[in-house]
PDB file of C-alpha atoms and ligand atoms in Angstrom:
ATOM      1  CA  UNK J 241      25.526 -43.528  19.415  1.00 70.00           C
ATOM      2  CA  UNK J 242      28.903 -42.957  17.370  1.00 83.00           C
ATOM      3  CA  UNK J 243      30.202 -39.619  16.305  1.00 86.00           C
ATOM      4  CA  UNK J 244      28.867 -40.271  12.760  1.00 89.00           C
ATOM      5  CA  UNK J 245      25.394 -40.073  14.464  1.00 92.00           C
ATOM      6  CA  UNK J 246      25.774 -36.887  16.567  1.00 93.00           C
ATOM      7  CA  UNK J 247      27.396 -35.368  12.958  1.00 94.00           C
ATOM      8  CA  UNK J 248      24.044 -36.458  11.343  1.00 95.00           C
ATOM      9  CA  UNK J 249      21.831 -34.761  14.168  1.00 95.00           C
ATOM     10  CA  UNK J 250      23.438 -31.524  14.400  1.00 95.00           C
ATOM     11  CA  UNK J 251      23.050 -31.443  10.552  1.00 95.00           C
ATOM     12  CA  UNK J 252      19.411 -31.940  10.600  1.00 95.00           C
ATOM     13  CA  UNK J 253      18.989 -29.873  13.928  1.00 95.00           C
ATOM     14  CA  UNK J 254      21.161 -27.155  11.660  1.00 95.00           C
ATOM     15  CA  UNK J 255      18.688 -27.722   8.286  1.00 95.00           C
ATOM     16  CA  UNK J 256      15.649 -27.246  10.570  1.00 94.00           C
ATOM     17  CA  UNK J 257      16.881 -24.036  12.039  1.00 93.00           C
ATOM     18  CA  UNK J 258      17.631 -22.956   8.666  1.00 92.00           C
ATOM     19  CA  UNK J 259      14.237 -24.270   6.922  1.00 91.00           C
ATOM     20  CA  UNK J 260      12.649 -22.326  10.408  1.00 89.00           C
ATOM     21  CA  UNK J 261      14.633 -18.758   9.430  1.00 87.00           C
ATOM     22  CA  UNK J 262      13.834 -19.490   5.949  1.00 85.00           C
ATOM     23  CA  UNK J 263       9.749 -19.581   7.067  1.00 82.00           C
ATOM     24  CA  UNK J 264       9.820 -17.067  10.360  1.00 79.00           C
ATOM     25  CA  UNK J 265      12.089 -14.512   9.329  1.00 73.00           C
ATOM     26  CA  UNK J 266      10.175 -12.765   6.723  1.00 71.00           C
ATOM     27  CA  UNK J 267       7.373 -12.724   8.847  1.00 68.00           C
ATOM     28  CA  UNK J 268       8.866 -10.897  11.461  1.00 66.00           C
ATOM     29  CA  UNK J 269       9.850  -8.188   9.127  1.00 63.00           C
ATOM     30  CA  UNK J 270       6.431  -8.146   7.744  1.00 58.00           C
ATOM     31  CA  UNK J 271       3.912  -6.370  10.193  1.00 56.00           C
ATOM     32  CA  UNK J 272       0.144  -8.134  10.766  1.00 56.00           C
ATOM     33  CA  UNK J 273      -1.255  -4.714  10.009  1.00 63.00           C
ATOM     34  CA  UNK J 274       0.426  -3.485   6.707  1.00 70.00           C
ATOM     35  CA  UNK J 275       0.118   0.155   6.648  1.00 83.00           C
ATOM     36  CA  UNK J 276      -2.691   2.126   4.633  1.00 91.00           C
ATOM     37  CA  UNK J 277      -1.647   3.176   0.958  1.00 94.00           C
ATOM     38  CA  UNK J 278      -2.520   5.738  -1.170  1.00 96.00           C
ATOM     39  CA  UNK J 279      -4.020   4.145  -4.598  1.00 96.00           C
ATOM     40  CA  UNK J 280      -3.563   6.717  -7.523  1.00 97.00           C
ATOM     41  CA  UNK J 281      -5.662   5.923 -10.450  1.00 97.00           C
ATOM     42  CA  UNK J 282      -5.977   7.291 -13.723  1.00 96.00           C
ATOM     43  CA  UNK J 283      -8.620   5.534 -16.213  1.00 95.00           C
ATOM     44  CA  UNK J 284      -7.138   2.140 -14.819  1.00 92.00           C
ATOM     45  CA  UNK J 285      -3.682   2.522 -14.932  1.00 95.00           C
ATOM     46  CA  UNK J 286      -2.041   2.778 -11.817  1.00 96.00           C
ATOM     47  CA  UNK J 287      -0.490   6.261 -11.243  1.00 96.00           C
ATOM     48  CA  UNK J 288       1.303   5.912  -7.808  1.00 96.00           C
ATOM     49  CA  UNK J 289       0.878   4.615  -4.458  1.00 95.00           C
ATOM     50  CA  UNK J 290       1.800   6.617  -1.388  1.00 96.00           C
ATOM     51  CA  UNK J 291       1.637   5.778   2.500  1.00 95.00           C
ATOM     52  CA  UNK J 292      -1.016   7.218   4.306  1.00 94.00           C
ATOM     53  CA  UNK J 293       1.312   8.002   7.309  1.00 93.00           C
ATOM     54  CA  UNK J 294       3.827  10.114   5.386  1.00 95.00           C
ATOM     55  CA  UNK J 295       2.450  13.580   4.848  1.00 96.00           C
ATOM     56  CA  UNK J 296       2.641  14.366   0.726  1.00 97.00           C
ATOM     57  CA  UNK J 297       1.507  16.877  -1.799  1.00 98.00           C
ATOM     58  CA  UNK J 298       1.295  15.084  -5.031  1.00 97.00           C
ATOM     59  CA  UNK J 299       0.583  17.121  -8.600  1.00 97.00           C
ATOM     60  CA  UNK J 300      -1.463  14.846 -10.700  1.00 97.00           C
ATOM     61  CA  UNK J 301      -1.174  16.308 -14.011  1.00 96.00           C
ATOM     62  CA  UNK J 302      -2.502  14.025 -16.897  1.00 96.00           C
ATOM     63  CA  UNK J 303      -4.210  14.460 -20.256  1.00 95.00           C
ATOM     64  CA  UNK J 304      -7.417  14.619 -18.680  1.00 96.00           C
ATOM     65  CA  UNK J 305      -7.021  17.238 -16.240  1.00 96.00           C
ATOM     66  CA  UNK J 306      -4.991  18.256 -13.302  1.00 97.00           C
ATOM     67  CA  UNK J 307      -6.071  17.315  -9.286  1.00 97.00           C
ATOM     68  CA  UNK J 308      -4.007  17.619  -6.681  1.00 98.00           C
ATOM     69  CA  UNK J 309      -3.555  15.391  -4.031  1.00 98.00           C
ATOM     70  CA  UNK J 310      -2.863  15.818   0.101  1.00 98.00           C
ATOM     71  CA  UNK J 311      -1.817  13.382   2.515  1.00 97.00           C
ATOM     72  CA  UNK J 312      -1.917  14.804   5.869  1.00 96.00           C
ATOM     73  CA  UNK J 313      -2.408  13.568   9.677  1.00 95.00           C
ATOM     74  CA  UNK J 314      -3.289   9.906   7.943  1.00 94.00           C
ATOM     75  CA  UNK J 315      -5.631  11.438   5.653  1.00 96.00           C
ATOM     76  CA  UNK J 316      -6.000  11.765   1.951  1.00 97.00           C
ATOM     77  CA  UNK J 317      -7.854  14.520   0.438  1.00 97.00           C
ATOM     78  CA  UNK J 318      -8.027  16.022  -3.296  1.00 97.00           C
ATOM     79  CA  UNK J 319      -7.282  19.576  -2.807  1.00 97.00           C
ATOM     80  CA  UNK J 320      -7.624  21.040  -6.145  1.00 97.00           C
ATOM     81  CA  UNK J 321      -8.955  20.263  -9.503  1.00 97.00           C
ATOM     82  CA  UNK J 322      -9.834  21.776 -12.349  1.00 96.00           C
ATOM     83  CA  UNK J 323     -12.359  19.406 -13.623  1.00 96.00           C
ATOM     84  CA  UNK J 324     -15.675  21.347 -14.334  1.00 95.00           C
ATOM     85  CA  UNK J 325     -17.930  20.010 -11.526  1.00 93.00           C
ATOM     86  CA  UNK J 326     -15.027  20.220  -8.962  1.00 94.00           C
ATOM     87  CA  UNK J 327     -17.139  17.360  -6.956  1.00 95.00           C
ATOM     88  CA  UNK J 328     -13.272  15.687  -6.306  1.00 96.00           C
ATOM     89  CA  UNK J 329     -12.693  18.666  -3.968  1.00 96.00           C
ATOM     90  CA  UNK J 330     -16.035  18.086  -2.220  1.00 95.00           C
ATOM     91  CA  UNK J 331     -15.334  13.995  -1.129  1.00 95.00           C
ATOM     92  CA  UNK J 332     -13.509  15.072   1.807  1.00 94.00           C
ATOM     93  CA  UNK J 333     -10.447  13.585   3.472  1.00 96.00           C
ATOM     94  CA  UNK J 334     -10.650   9.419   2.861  1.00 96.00           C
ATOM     95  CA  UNK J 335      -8.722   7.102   5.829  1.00 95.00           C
ATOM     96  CA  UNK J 336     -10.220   3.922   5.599  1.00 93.00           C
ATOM     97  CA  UNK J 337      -9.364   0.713   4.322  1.00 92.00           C
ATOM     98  CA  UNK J 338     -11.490   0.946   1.327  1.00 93.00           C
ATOM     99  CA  UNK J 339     -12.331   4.655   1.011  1.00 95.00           C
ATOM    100  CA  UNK J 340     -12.462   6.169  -2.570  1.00 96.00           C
ATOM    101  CA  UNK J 341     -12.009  10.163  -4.049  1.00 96.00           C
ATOM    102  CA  UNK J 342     -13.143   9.905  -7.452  1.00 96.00           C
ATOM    103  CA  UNK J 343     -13.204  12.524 -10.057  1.00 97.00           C
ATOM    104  CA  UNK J 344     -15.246  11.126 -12.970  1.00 95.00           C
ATOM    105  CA  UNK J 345     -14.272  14.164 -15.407  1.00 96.00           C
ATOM    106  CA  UNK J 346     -10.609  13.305 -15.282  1.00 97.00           C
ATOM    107  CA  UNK J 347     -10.964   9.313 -14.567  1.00 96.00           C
ATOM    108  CA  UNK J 348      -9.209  10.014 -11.347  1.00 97.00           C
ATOM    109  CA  UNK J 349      -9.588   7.443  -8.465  1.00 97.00           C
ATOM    110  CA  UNK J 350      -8.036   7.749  -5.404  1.00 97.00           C
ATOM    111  CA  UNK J 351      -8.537   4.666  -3.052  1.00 96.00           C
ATOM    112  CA  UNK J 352      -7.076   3.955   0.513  1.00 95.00           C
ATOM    113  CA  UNK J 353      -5.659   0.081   0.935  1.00 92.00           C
ATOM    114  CA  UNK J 354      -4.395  -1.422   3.778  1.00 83.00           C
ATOM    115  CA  UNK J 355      -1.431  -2.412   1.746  1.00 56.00           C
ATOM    116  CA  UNK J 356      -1.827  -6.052   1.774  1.00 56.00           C
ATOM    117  CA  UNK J 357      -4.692  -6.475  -0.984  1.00 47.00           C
ATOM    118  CA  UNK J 358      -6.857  -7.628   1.123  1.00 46.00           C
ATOM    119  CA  UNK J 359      -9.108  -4.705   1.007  1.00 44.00           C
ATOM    120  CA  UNK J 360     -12.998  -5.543   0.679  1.00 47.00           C
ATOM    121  CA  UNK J 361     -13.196  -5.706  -3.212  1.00 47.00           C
ATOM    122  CA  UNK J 362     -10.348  -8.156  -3.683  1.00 40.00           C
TER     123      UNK J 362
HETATM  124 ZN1  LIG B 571     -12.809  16.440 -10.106  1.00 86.29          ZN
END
């Protein structure tokens, strides 16, 4: 072995600890269990996602109708409404992968993901 070869080994011993960061990095940064989400949907289009685990009051005010929406203690609950059957208000709190709060009257879905689309219906 020659110094040209060591030079060549270190620079493949360097490229494979680069090509290694390049594929285990991001997965370090990126948790096994992505945290639950908040899906906000009004007749299809998304309206906002929120995480479960940060306690929110969010106004959902659209041509349809206003609901509001709390995230509290991991749970997600539709707190007010005035659609005329109020049956939004009714669902309870939602928690679980999967998990919907609809309000028909103002197209209003609200579904809990676990954030990494892999949720039962995908
Ligand atoms: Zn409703």
């Amino acid at each position: 072995m020659n110094r040209r070869d060591w030079i060549l080994i270190g620079a493949i011993l360097a490229l494979a600890a680069v090509l290694a960061a390049i594929f285990y990095i991001p997965k370090l940064f990126v948790p096994e269990d992505n945290p639950a989400v908040v899906t906000v949907t009004i007749d299809t289009e998304l309206y906002g996602v929120y995480a479960l685990s940060e306690d929110r009051e969010v106004d959902i005010d659209t041509k349809y109708g206003h609901n509001h929406l709390s995230i509290r203690d991991g749970f997600a609950q539709v707190t007010e409404a005035d659609c005329p059957d109020g049956l939004c208000m009714h669902q309870g709190r939602i928690s679980q992968n999967g998990e919907m709060n609809v309000c028909l009257p103002h197209l209003l879905i609200v579904e809990v993901t676990s954030g990494d689309g892999n949720g039962p219906d995908k």
